[in-house]
Amino acid sequence: MNSDALVPVPRTAVRIGIADPVEEARAELKAALAAIELKGNIPRRVARATDKTLAEARAFTKRDPAIATVAVVAGAALVGAAVWGLVRLYVR
């Protein structure tokens, strides 16, 4: 592998070999802002995690529908029992 080959630089990294200090400062600022955007954009991160989880759940359902059905029924029973317990505590 040739070490002189151009390797794409991630948005959050600064290219090596910038000679001009002003250009280097701009590149560092751009990389820092990109990193802040990646870390601070909570709605985008939540949307990606949700999409990933839904895709995994759909794949699991296609692989083993019986266990997926049992898991859904068990989850519904657990939520129902929790609501029933909370209502019972509230009424007393």
mmCIF file with all atom_site columns, C-alpha atoms in Angstrom:
data_model
loop_
_atom_site.group_PDB
_atom_site.id
_atom_site.type_symbol
_atom_site.label_atom_id
_atom_site.label_alt_id
_atom_site.label_comp_id
_atom_site.label_asym_id
_atom_site.label_entity_id
_atom_site.label_seq_id
_atom_site.pdbx_PDB_ins_code
_atom_site.Cartn_x
_atom_site.Cartn_y
_atom_site.Cartn_z
_atom_site.occupancy
_atom_site.B_iso_or_equiv
_atom_site.pdbx_formal_charge
_atom_site.auth_seq_id
_atom_site.auth_comp_id
_atom_site.auth_asym_id
_atom_site.auth_atom_id
_atom_site.pdbx_PDB_model_num
ATOM 1  C CA . MET A 1 1  ? 0.000   0.000   0.000  1.00 0.00 ? 1  MET A CA 1
ATOM 2  C CA . ASN A 1 2  ? 1.371   3.401   -0.945 1.00 0.00 ? 2  ASN A CA 1
ATOM 3  C CA . SER A 1 3  ? 1.690   5.828   1.979  1.00 0.00 ? 3  SER A CA 1
ATOM 4  C CA . ASP A 1 4  ? 1.511   8.798   -0.422 1.00 0.00 ? 4  ASP A CA 1
ATOM 5  C CA . ALA A 1 5  ? -2.010  7.886   -1.556 1.00 0.00 ? 5  ALA A CA 1
ATOM 6  C CA . LEU A 1 6  ? -4.711  10.402  -0.749 1.00 0.00 ? 6  LEU A CA 1
ATOM 7  C CA . VAL A 1 7  ? -6.786  9.267   2.188  1.00 0.00 ? 7  VAL A CA 1
ATOM 8  C CA . PRO A 1 8  ? -10.107 10.992  2.834  1.00 0.00 ? 8  PRO A CA 1
ATOM 9  C CA . VAL A 1 9  ? -9.996  13.084  5.990  1.00 0.00 ? 9  VAL A CA 1
ATOM 10 C CA . PRO A 1 10 ? -13.028 12.867  8.300  1.00 0.00 ? 10 PRO A CA 1
ATOM 11 C CA . ARG A 1 11 ? -15.006 16.055  8.894  1.00 0.00 ? 11 ARG A CA 1
ATOM 12 C CA . THR A 1 12 ? -13.800 16.150  12.501 1.00 0.00 ? 12 THR A CA 1
ATOM 13 C CA . ALA A 1 13 ? -10.078 15.912  11.683 1.00 0.00 ? 13 ALA A CA 1
ATOM 14 C CA . VAL A 1 14 ? -7.527  18.442  10.469 1.00 0.00 ? 14 VAL A CA 1
ATOM 15 C CA . ARG A 1 15 ? -5.453  17.675  7.386  1.00 0.00 ? 15 ARG A CA 1
ATOM 16 C CA . ILE A 1 16 ? -1.721  17.279  8.095  1.00 0.00 ? 16 ILE A CA 1
ATOM 17 C CA . GLY A 1 17 ? 0.725   19.562  6.343  1.00 0.00 ? 17 GLY A CA 1
ATOM 18 C CA . ILE A 1 18 ? -1.067  22.894  6.370  1.00 0.00 ? 18 ILE A CA 1
ATOM 19 C CA . ALA A 1 19 ? 1.711   25.513  6.287  1.00 0.00 ? 19 ALA A CA 1
ATOM 20 C CA . ASP A 1 20 ? -0.312  28.706  6.698  1.00 0.00 ? 20 ASP A CA 1
ATOM 21 C CA . PRO A 1 21 ? -1.209  29.323  10.378 1.00 0.00 ? 21 PRO A CA 1
ATOM 22 C CA . VAL A 1 22 ? -4.439  31.114  9.451  1.00 0.00 ? 22 VAL A CA 1
ATOM 23 C CA . GLU A 1 23 ? -5.529  28.259  7.210  1.00 0.00 ? 23 GLU A CA 1
ATOM 24 C CA . GLU A 1 24 ? -4.621  25.773  9.950  1.00 0.00 ? 24 GLU A CA 1
ATOM 25 C CA . ALA A 1 25 ? -6.694  27.716  12.496 1.00 0.00 ? 25 ALA A CA 1
ATOM 26 C CA . ARG A 1 26 ? -9.647  27.752  10.106 1.00 0.00 ? 26 ARG A CA 1
ATOM 27 C CA . ALA A 1 27 ? -9.321  24.009  9.540  1.00 0.00 ? 27 ALA A CA 1
ATOM 28 C CA . GLU A 1 28 ? -9.159  23.375  13.297 1.00 0.00 ? 28 GLU A CA 1
ATOM 29 C CA . LEU A 1 29 ? -12.216 25.553  13.899 1.00 0.00 ? 29 LEU A CA 1
ATOM 30 C CA . LYS A 1 30 ? -14.132 23.798  11.129 1.00 0.00 ? 30 LYS A CA 1
ATOM 31 C CA . ALA A 1 31 ? -13.200 20.389  12.572 1.00 0.00 ? 31 ALA A CA 1
ATOM 32 C CA . ALA A 1 32 ? -14.169 21.464  16.099 1.00 0.00 ? 32 ALA A CA 1
ATOM 33 C CA . LEU A 1 33 ? -17.540 22.781  14.936 1.00 0.00 ? 33 LEU A CA 1
ATOM 34 C CA . ALA A 1 34 ? -18.190 19.558  13.029 1.00 0.00 ? 34 ALA A CA 1
ATOM 35 C CA . ALA A 1 35 ? -17.354 17.515  16.140 1.00 0.00 ? 35 ALA A CA 1
ATOM 36 C CA . ILE A 1 36 ? -19.666 19.650  18.274 1.00 0.00 ? 36 ILE A CA 1
ATOM 37 C CA . GLU A 1 37 ? -22.438 19.197  15.725 1.00 0.00 ? 37 GLU A CA 1
ATOM 38 C CA . LEU A 1 38 ? -21.970 15.418  15.744 1.00 0.00 ? 38 LEU A CA 1
ATOM 39 C CA . LYS A 1 39 ? -21.986 15.190  19.533 1.00 0.00 ? 39 LYS A CA 1
ATOM 40 C CA . GLY A 1 40 ? -24.567 17.877  20.231 1.00 0.00 ? 40 GLY A CA 1
ATOM 41 C CA . ASN A 1 41 ? -27.222 17.018  17.675 1.00 0.00 ? 41 ASN A CA 1
ATOM 42 C CA . ILE A 1 42 ? -29.265 14.856  20.019 1.00 0.00 ? 42 ILE A CA 1
ATOM 43 C CA . PRO A 1 43 ? -32.375 14.532  17.792 1.00 0.00 ? 43 PRO A CA 1
ATOM 44 C CA . ARG A 1 44 ? -30.274 13.167  14.919 1.00 0.00 ? 44 ARG A CA 1
ATOM 45 C CA . ARG A 1 45 ? -28.499 10.724  17.222 1.00 0.00 ? 45 ARG A CA 1
ATOM 46 C CA . VAL A 1 46 ? -31.814 9.543   18.702 1.00 0.00 ? 46 VAL A CA 1
ATOM 47 C CA . ALA A 1 47 ? -33.304 9.127   15.214 1.00 0.00 ? 47 ALA A CA 1
ATOM 48 C CA . ARG A 1 48 ? -30.327 7.037   14.074 1.00 0.00 ? 48 ARG A CA 1
ATOM 49 C CA . ALA A 1 49 ? -30.460 4.864   17.205 1.00 0.00 ? 49 ALA A CA 1
ATOM 50 C CA . THR A 1 50 ? -34.213 4.386   16.800 1.00 0.00 ? 50 THR A CA 1
ATOM 51 C CA . ASP A 1 51 ? -33.846 3.424   13.134 1.00 0.00 ? 51 ASP A CA 1
ATOM 52 C CA . LYS A 1 52 ? -31.082 0.952   14.010 1.00 0.00 ? 52 LYS A CA 1
ATOM 53 C CA . THR A 1 53 ? -33.131 -0.609  16.817 1.00 0.00 ? 53 THR A CA 1
ATOM 54 C CA . LEU A 1 54 ? -36.232 -0.915  14.632 1.00 0.00 ? 54 LEU A CA 1
ATOM 55 C CA . ALA A 1 55 ? -34.217 -2.567  11.869 1.00 0.00 ? 55 ALA A CA 1
ATOM 56 C CA . GLU A 1 56 ? -32.771 -5.055  14.366 1.00 0.00 ? 56 GLU A CA 1
ATOM 57 C CA . ALA A 1 57 ? -36.241 -5.787  15.775 1.00 0.00 ? 57 ALA A CA 1
ATOM 58 C CA . ARG A 1 58 ? -37.665 -6.359  12.288 1.00 0.00 ? 58 ARG A CA 1
ATOM 59 C CA . ALA A 1 59 ? -34.784 -8.686  11.428 1.00 0.00 ? 59 ALA A CA 1
ATOM 60 C CA . PHE A 1 60 ? -35.329 -10.589 14.688 1.00 0.00 ? 60 PHE A CA 1
ATOM 61 C CA . THR A 1 61 ? -39.057 -10.874 13.933 1.00 0.00 ? 61 THR A CA 1
ATOM 62 C CA . LYS A 1 62 ? -38.310 -12.314 10.479 1.00 0.00 ? 62 LYS A CA 1
ATOM 63 C CA . ARG A 1 63 ? -35.760 -14.749 11.927 1.00 0.00 ? 63 ARG A CA 1
ATOM 64 C CA . ASP A 1 64 ? -37.914 -16.042 14.788 1.00 0.00 ? 64 ASP A CA 1
ATOM 65 C CA . PRO A 1 65 ? -41.518 -14.837 14.791 1.00 0.00 ? 65 PRO A CA 1
ATOM 66 C CA . ALA A 1 66 ? -42.628 -17.114 17.659 1.00 0.00 ? 66 ALA A CA 1
ATOM 67 C CA . ILE A 1 67 ? -40.108 -15.725 20.146 1.00 0.00 ? 67 ILE A CA 1
ATOM 68 C CA . ALA A 1 68 ? -40.865 -12.182 18.969 1.00 0.00 ? 68 ALA A CA 1
ATOM 69 C CA . THR A 1 69 ? -44.563 -12.759 19.622 1.00 0.00 ? 69 THR A CA 1
ATOM 70 C CA . VAL A 1 70 ? -43.829 -14.139 23.090 1.00 0.00 ? 70 VAL A CA 1
ATOM 71 C CA . ALA A 1 71 ? -41.641 -11.107 23.825 1.00 0.00 ? 71 ALA A CA 1
ATOM 72 C CA . VAL A 1 72 ? -44.380 -8.681  22.770 1.00 0.00 ? 72 VAL A CA 1
ATOM 73 C CA . VAL A 1 73 ? -47.003 -10.483 24.873 1.00 0.00 ? 73 VAL A CA 1
ATOM 74 C CA . ALA A 1 74 ? -44.664 -10.594 27.881 1.00 0.00 ? 74 ALA A CA 1
ATOM 75 C CA . GLY A 1 75 ? -43.876 -6.900  27.500 1.00 0.00 ? 75 GLY A CA 1
ATOM 76 C CA . ALA A 1 76 ? -47.557 -6.019  27.290 1.00 0.00 ? 76 ALA A CA 1
ATOM 77 C CA . ALA A 1 77 ? -48.283 -8.112  30.386 1.00 0.00 ? 77 ALA A CA 1
ATOM 78 C CA . LEU A 1 78 ? -45.447 -6.404  32.251 1.00 0.00 ? 78 LEU A CA 1
ATOM 79 C CA . VAL A 1 79 ? -46.712 -2.930  31.335 1.00 0.00 ? 79 VAL A CA 1
ATOM 80 C CA . GLY A 1 80 ? -50.260 -3.935  32.262 1.00 0.00 ? 80 GLY A CA 1
ATOM 81 C CA . ALA A 1 81 ? -49.144 -5.259  35.643 1.00 0.00 ? 81 ALA A CA 1
ATOM 82 C CA . ALA A 1 82 ? -47.152 -2.087  36.318 1.00 0.00 ? 82 ALA A CA 1
ATOM 83 C CA . VAL A 1 83 ? -50.126 0.148   35.473 1.00 0.00 ? 83 VAL A CA 1
ATOM 84 C CA . TRP A 1 84 ? -52.441 -2.018  37.563 1.00 0.00 ? 84 TRP A CA 1
ATOM 85 C CA . GLY A 1 85 ? -50.027 -1.834  40.515 1.00 0.00 ? 85 GLY A CA 1
ATOM 86 C CA . LEU A 1 86 ? -49.692 1.952   40.251 1.00 0.00 ? 86 LEU A CA 1
ATOM 87 C CA . VAL A 1 87 ? -53.468 2.428   40.064 1.00 0.00 ? 87 VAL A CA 1
ATOM 88 C CA . ARG A 1 88 ? -53.942 0.132   43.028 1.00 0.00 ? 88 ARG A CA 1
ATOM 89 C CA . LEU A 1 89 ? -51.398 2.117   45.061 1.00 0.00 ? 89 LEU A CA 1
ATOM 90 C CA . TYR A 1 90 ? -53.072 5.379   44.081 1.00 0.00 ? 90 TYR A CA 1
ATOM 91 C CA . VAL A 1 91 ? -56.569 4.203   44.983 1.00 0.00 ? 91 VAL A CA 1
ATOM 92 C CA . ARG A 1 92 ? -55.532 3.009   48.455 1.00 0.00 ? 92 ARG A CA 1
#
